[in-house]
CSV table of C-alpha atoms in Angstrom, one decimal:
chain,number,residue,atom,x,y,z
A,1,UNK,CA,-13.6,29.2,15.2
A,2,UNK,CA,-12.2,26.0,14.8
A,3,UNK,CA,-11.1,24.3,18.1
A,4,UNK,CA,-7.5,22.7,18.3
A,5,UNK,CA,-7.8,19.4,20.3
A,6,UNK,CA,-5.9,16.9,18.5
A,7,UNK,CA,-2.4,15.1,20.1
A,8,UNK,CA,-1.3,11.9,18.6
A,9,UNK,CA,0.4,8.3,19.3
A,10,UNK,CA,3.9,7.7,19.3
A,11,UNK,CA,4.7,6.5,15.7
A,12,UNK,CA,8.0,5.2,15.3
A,13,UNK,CA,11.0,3.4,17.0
A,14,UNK,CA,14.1,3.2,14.5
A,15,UNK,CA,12.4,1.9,11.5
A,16,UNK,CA,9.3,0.2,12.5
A,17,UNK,CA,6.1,1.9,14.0
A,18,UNK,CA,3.8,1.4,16.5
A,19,UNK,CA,0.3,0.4,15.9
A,20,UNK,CA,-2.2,3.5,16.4
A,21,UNK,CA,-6.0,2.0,16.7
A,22,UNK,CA,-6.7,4.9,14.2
A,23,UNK,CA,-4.7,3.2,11.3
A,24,UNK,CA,-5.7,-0.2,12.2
A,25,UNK,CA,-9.7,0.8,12.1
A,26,UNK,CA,-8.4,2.7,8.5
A,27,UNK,CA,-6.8,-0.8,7.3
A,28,UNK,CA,-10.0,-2.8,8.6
A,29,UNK,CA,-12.3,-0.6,6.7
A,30,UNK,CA,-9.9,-0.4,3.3
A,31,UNK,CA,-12.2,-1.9,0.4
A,32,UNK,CA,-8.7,-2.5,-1.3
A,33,UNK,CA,-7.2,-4.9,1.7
A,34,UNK,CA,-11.1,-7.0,1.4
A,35,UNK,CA,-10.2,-7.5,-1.6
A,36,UNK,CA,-7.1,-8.9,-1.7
A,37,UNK,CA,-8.2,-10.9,1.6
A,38,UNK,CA,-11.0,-12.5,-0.7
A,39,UNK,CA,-8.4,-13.1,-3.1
A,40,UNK,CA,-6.7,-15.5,-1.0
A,41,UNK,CA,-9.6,-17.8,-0.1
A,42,UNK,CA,-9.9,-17.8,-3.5
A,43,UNK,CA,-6.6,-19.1,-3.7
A,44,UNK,CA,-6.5,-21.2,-1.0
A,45,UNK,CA,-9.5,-23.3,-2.5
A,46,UNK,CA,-8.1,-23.4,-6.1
A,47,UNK,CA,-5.2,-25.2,-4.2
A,48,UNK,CA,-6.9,-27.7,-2.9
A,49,UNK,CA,-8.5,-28.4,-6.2
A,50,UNK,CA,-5.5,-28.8,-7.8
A,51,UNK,CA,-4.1,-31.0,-5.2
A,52,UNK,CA,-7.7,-32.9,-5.8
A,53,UNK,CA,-6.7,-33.9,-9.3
A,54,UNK,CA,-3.7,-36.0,-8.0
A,55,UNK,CA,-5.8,-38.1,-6.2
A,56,UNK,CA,-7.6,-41.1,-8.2
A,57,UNK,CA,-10.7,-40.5,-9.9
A,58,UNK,CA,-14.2,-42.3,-9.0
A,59,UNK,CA,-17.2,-42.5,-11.2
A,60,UNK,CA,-19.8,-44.5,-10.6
A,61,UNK,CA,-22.4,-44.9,-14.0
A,62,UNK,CA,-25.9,-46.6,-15.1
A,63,UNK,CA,-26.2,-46.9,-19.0
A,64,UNK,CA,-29.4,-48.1,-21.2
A,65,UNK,CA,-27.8,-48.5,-24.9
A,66,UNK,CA,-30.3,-49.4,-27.9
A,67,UNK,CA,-28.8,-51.4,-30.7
A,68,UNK,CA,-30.4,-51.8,-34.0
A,69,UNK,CA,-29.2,-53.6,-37.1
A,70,UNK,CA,-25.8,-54.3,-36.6
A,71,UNK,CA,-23.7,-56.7,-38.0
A,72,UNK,CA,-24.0,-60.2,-37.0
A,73,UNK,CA,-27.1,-59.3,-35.3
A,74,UNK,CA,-30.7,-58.7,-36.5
A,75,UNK,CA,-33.5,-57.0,-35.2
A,76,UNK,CA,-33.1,-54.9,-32.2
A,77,UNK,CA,-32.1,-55.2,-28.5
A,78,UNK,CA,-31.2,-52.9,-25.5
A,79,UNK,CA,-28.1,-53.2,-23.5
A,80,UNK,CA,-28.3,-52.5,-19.6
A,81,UNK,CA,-25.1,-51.7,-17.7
A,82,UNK,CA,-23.9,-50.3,-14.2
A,83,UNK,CA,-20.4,-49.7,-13.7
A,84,UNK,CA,-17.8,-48.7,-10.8
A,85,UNK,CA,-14.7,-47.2,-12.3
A,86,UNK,CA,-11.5,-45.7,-10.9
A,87,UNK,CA,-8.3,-43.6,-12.6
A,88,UNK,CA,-5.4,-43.0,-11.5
A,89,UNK,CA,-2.8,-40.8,-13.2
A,90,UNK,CA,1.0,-42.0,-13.2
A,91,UNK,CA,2.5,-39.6,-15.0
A,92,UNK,CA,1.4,-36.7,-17.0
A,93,UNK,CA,4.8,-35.1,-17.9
A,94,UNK,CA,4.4,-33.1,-15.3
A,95,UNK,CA,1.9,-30.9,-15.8
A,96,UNK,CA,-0.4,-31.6,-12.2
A,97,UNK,CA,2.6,-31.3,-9.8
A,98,UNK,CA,3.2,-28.2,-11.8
A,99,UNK,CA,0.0,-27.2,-11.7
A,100,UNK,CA,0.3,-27.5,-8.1
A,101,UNK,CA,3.2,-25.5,-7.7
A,102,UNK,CA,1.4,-22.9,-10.0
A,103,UNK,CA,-1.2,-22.5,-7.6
A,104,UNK,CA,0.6,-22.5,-4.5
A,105,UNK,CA,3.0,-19.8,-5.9
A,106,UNK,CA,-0.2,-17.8,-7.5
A,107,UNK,CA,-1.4,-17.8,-3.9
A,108,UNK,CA,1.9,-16.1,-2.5
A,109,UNK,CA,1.8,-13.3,-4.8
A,110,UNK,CA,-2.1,-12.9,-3.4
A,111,UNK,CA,-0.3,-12.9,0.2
A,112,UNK,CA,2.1,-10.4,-0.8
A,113,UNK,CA,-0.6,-8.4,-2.5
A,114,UNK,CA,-2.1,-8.4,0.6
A,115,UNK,CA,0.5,-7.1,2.5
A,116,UNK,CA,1.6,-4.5,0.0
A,117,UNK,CA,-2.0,-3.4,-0.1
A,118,UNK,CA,-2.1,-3.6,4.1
A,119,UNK,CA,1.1,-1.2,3.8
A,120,UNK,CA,-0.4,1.3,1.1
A,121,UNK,CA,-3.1,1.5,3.0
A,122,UNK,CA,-1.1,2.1,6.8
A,123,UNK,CA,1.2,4.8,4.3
A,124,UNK,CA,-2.5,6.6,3.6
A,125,UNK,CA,-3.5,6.3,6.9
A,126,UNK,CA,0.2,7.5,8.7
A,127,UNK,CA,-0.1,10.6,5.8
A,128,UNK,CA,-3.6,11.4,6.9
A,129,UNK,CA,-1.9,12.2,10.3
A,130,UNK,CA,0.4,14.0,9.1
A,131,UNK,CA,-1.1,16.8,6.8
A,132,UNK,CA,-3.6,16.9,10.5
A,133,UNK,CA,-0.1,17.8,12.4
A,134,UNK,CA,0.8,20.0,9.6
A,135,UNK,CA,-2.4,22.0,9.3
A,136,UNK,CA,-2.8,21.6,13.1
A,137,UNK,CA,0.3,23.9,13.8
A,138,UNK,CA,0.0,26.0,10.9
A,139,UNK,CA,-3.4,26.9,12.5
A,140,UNK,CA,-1.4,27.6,15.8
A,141,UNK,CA,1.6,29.6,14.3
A,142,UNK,CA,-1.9,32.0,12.6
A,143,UNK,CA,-3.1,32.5,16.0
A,144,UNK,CA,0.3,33.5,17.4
A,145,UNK,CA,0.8,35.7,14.4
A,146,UNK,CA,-2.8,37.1,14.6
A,147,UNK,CA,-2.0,37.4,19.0
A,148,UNK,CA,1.7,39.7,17.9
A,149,UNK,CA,-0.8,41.6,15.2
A,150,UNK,CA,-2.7,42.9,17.6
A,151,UNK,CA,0.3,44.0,20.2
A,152,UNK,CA,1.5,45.9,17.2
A,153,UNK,CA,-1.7,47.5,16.4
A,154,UNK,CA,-2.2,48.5,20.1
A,155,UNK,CA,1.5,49.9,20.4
A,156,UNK,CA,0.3,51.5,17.5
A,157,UNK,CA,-2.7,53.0,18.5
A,158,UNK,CA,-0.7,54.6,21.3
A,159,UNK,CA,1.5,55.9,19.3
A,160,UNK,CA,-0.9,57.3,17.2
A,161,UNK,CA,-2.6,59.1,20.3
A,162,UNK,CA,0.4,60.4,21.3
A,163,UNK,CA,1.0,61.8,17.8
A,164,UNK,CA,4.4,59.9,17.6
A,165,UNK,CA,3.2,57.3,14.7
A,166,UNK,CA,3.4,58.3,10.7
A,167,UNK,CA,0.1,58.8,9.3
A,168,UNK,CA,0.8,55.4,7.2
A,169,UNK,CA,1.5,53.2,10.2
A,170,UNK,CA,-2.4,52.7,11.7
A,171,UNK,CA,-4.1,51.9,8.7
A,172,UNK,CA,-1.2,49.4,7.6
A,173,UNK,CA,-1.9,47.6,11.1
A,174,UNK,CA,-5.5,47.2,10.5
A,175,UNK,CA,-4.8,45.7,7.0
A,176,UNK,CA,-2.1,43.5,8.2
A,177,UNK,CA,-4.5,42.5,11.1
A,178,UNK,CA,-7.3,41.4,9.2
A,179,UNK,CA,-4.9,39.8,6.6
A,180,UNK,CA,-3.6,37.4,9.6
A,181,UNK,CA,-7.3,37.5,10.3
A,182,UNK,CA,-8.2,35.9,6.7
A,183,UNK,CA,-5.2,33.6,6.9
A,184,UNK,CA,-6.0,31.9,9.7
A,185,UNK,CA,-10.1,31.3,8.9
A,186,UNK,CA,-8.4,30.1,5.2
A,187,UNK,CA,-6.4,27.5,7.5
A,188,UNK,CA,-9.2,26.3,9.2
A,189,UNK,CA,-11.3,25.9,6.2
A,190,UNK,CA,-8.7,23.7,4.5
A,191,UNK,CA,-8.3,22.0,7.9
A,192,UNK,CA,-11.8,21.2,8.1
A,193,UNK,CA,-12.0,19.9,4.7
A,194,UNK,CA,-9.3,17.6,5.6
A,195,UNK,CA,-11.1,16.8,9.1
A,196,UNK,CA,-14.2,15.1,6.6
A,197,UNK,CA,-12.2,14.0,4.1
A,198,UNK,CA,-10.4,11.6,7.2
A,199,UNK,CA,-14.3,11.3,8.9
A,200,UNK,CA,-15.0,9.5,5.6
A,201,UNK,CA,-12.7,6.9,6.5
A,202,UNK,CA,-12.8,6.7,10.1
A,203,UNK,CA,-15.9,8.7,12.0
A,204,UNK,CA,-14.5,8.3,15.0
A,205,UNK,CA,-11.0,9.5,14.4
A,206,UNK,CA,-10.3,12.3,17.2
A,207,UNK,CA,-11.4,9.9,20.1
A,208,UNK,CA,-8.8,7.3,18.7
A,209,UNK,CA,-6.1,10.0,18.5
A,210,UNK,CA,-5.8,11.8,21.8
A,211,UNK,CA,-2.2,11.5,23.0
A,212,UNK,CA,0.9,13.3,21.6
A,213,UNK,CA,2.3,12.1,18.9
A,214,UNK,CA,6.1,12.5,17.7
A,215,UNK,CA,7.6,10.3,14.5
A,216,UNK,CA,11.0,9.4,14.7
A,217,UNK,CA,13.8,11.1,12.5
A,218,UNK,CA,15.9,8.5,13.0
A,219,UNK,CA,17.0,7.4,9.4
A,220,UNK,CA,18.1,3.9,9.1
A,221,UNK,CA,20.1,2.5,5.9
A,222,UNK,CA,20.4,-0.9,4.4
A,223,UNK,CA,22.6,-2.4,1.8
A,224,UNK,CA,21.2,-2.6,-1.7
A,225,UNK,CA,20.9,-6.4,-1.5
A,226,UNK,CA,18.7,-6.5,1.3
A,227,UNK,CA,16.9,-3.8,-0.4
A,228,UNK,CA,16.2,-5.9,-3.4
A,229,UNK,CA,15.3,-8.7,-1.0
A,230,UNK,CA,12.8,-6.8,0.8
A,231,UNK,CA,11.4,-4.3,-1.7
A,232,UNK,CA,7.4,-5.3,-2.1
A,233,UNK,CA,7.3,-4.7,-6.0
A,234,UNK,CA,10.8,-6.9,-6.6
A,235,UNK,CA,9.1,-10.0,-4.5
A,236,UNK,CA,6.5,-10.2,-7.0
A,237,UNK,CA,8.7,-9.6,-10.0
A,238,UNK,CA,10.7,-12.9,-8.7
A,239,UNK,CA,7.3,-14.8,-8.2
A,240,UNK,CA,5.6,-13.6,-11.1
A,241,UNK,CA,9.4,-15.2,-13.1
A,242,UNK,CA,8.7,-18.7,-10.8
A,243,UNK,CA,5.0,-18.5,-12.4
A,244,UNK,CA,6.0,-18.0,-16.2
A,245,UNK,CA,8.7,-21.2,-15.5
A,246,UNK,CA,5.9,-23.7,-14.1
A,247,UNK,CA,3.6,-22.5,-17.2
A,248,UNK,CA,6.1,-22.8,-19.5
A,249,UNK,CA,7.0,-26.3,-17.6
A,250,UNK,CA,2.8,-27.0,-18.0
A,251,UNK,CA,2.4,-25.9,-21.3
A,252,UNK,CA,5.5,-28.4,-22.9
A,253,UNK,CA,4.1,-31.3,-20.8
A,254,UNK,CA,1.5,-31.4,-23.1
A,255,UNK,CA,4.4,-33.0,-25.7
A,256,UNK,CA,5.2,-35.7,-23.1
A,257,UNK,CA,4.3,-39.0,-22.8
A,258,UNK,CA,1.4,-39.5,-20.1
A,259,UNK,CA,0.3,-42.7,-18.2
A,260,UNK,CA,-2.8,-44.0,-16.4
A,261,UNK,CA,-4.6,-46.7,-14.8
A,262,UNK,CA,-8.1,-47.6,-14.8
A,263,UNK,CA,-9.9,-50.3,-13.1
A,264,UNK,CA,-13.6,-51.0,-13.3
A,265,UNK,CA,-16.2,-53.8,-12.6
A,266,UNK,CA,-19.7,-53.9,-13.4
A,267,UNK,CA,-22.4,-55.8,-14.8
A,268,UNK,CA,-23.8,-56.3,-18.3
A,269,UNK,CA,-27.3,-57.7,-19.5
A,270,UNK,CA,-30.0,-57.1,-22.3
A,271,UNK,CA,-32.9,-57.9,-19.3
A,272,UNK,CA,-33.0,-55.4,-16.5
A,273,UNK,CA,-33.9,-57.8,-14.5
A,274,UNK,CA,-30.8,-60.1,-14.6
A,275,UNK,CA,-28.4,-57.2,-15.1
A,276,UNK,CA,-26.9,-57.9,-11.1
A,277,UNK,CA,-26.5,-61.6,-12.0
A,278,UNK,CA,-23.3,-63.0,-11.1
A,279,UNK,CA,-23.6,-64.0,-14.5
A,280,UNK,CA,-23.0,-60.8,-16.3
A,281,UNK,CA,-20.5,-59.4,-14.1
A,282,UNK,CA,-17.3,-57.9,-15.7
A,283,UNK,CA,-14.5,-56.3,-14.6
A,284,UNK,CA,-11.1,-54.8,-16.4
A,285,UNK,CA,-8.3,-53.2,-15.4
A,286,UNK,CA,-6.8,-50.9,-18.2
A,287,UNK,CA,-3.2,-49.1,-18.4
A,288,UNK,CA,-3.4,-46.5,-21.1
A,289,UNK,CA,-0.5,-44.6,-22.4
A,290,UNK,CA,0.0,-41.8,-25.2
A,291,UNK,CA,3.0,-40.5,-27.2
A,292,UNK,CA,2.7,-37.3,-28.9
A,293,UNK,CA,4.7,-37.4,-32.2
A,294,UNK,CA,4.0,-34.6,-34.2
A,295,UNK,CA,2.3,-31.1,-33.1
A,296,UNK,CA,2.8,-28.9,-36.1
A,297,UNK,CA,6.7,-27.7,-34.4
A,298,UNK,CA,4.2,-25.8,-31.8
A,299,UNK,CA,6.3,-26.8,-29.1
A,300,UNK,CA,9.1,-25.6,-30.6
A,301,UNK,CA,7.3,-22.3,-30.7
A,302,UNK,CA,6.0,-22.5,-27.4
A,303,UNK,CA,9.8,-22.8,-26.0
A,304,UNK,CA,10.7,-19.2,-28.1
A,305,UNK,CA,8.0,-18.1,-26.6
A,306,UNK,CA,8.5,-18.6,-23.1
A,307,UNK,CA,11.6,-18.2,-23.5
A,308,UNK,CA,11.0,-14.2,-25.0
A,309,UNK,CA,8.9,-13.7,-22.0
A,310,UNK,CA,11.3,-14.9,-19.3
A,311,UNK,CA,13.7,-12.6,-20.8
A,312,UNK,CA,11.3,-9.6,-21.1
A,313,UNK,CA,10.7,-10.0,-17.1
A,314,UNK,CA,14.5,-10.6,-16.0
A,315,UNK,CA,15.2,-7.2,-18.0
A,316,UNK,CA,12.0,-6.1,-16.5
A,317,UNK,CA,13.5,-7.0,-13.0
A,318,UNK,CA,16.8,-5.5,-13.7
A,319,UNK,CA,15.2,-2.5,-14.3
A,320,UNK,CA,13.0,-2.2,-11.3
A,321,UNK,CA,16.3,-3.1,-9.3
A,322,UNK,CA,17.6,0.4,-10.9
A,323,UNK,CA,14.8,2.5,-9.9
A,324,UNK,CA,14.6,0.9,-6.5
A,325,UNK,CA,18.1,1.9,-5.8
A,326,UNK,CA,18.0,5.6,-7.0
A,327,UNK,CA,15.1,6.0,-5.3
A,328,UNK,CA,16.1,4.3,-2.4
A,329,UNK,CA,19.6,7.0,-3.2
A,330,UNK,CA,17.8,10.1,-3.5
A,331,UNK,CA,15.4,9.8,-0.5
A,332,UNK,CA,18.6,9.4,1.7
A,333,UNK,CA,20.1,12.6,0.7
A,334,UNK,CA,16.8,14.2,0.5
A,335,UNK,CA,15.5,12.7,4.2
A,336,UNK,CA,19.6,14.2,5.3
A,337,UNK,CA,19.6,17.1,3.8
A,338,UNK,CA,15.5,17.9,5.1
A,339,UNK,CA,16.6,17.0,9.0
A,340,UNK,CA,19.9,19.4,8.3
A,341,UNK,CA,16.9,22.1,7.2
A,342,UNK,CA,14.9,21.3,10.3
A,343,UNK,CA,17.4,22.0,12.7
A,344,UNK,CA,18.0,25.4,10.7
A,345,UNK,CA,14.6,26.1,11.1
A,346,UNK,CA,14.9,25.1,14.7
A,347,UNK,CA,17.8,28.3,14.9
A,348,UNK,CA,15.9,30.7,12.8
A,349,UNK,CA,12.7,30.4,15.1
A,350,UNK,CA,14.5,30.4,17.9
A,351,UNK,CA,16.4,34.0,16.7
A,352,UNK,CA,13.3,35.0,14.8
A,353,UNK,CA,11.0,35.6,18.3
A,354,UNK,CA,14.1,37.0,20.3
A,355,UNK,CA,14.7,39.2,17.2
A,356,UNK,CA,11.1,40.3,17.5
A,357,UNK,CA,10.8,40.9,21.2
A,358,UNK,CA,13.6,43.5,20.3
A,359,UNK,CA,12.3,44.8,17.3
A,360,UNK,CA,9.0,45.5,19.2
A,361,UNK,CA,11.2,47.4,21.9
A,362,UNK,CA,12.9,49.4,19.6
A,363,UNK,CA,9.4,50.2,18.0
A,364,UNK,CA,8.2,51.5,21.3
A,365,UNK,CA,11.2,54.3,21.4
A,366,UNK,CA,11.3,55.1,17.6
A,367,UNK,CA,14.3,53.4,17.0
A,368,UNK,CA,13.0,51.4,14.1
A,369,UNK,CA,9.5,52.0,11.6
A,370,UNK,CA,7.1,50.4,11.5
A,371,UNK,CA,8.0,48.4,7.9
A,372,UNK,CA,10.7,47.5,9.7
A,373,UNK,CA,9.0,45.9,12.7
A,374,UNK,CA,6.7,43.7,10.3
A,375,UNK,CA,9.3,42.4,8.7
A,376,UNK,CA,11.5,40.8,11.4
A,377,UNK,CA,7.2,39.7,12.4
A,378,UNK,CA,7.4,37.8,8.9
A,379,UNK,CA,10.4,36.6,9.3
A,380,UNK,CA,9.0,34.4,12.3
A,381,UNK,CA,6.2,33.6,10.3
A,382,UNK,CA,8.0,32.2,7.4
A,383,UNK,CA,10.3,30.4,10.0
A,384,UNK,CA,7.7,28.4,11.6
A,385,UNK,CA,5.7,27.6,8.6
A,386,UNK,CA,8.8,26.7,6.8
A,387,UNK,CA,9.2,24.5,9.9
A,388,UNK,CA,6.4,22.4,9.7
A,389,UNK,CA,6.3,22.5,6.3
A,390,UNK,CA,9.5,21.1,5.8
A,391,UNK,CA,8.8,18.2,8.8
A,392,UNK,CA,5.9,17.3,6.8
A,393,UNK,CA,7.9,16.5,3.9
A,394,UNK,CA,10.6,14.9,6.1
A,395,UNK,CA,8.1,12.2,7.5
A,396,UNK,CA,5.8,12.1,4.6
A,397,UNK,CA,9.4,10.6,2.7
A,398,UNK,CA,10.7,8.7,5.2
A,399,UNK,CA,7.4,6.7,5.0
A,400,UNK,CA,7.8,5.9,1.5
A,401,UNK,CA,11.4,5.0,2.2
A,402,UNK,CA,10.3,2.7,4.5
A,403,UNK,CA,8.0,1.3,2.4
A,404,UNK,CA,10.4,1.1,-0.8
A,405,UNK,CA,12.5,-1.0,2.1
A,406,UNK,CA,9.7,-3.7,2.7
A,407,UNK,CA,9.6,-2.4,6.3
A,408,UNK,CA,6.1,-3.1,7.9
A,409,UNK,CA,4.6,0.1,9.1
């Protein structure tokens, strides 16, 4: 026999919950939230690479050229040079400082994919406790059950001694008591199934979830705008839309004008020996500039296309906006009308086991059958299970409304 020795944390105040060392060791050990942690240092250092290339350029270079027959000069010779050389881009239509803005907003969407992974991986870990709760009392409302079975078999038996019970009535107790019997080891199979199933994740899971733990029901709404401000999936809509506009702002700098400056010095001879002669030093400074003027009409193209895929996204976003809000529409009156069903439940347990204390009475002095007597017994039994079955579902959706809300777990 299973034993029942798990409480849990507090879990929420309002619309934010409190952090439970159980979840956090869940997050820490989530493959998914390395990931996306690696995916910012990623990030981060593809920034400063792009902000590298805005810097000048430096080369340094040694060079040993052969020249053979050429014109004007017989014979052959060999050139020796050394050369210090640095470029620095004015403008290049503004490609880098878009490519810098690229990369910076490439690395927020890795920040928000961190957090929405953080999140999905706190919802897992917050659900986790909940089917425990669930199966917890489920196992509880068996015993009880399997604890009034056995009352009702022994008013039986007396009965039956007494020759005041139907022939039908003892045999029907010992089926119905081993059938609470084989309900509640099915219970505690499942529950121990899910007790490795969250070992898998966190061995050490009981000893980090020893105190009581009641959620909230508080259910807190928020206009639709904020909810489209704070929704995870709608952020990265809106920064995957500022990422197509600084490609498609890359992309056409490729058909304007860019500028640079180069300045060098170095030395030239055809005698190693004398190459770092003042004599043969040289030095240049060079300002370079190109004009594109004809590309095929590719960046004509390239405009209808970017342009077709802003539009696909914005109709993309619109229509997440849609689902966020129906969703957001429907959870409300579900999470409503599932805490108007809990306090039913609330009255019909609370009737169902004063109901039963009478019907268990009446049994005594042959007022009612037996029949009778085990179903005013089920009647509790489908009240409490409906019960928790019905606050599972409660909390299990007001965490994804929470999450559909941007809130932070």
């Amino acid at each position: 026999m299973l034993k029942q020795k798990l409480l849990f944390l507090c879990f929420f105040l309002v619309s934010k919950a409190y952090s439970l060392p159980f979840v956090d060791e869940f997050v820490l050990k989530s493959p998914e939230v390395d990931e996306a942690k690696l995916e910012i240092e990623k990030l981060e250092n593809q920034v400063k690479q792009v902000r590298g290339s805005l810097f000048p350029q430096v080369t340094w270079s040694n060079s040993q050229t052969r020249i053979k027959n050429i014109t004007a000069f017989t014979g052959s010779a060999t050139l020796y040079a050394s050369k210090l050389e640095i470029t620095q881009p004015i403008y290049t239509g503004g490609k880098l400082f878009a490519a810098l803005d690229l990369a910076k907003e490439e690395l927020k969407i890795a920040k928000l994919n961190l957090k929405m992974t953080t999140e999905a991986s706190k919802l897992k870990a917050f659900n986790f406790l909940l089917q425990v709760r669930n199966q917890q009392e489920k196992i509880k409302i068996a015993k009880d059950q399997l604890e009034i079975q056995k009352k009702n078999r022994s008013i039986i038996q007396r009965k039956s001694k007494l020759g005041n019970a139907k022939s039908y009535e003892l045999p029907q107790a010992e089926a119905d008591f081993i059938a609470r019997k084989v309900q509640l080891e099915q219970l505690e199979i499942e529950y121990e199934k899910l007790d490795k199933e969250v070992t898998s994740y966190v061995s050490n899971w009981r000893e980090m979830t020893k105190n009581k733990w009641e959620p909230k029901q508080d259910i807190q709404s928020i206009d639709v705008q904020n909810l489209f401000q704070n929704n995870f999936e709608l952020q990265a809509l809106n920064l995957q839309m500022k990422n197509l506009k600084l490609n498609q702002k890359i992309d056409l700098g490729e058909d304007n004008p860019s500028i640079a400056i180069s300045a060098s010095e170095g030395y030239q001879a055809t005698e190693s020996s004398g190459l770092f002669d003042e004599s043969n030093r040289s030095s240049q400074i060079v300002l370079s500039a190109s004009l594109p003027l004809f590309s095929g009409l590719s960046s004509i193209y390239k405009k209808r296309a970017h342009s077709k895929s802003i539009a696909i996204l914005e109709r993309q976003i619109q229509e997440k906006k849609r689902i966020v809000a129906l969703h957001y529409e429907q959870m409300q009156e579900e999470l409503n009308q599932k805490k108007t069903l809990l306090k039913s439940y609330e009255r019909w347990k609370s009737f169902a086991k004063k109901s039963l204390l009478e019907a268990q009475k009446s049994y005594r002095i042959g007022r009612i059958n037996f029949l009778q007597l085990s179903q005013v017994q089920q009647s509790l039994d489908n009240a409490e299970s409906s019960y928790w079955d019905t606050w599972y579902d409660f909390h299990s959706k007001r965490l994804k409304m929470l999450n559909l809300q941007g809130q932070v777990l």
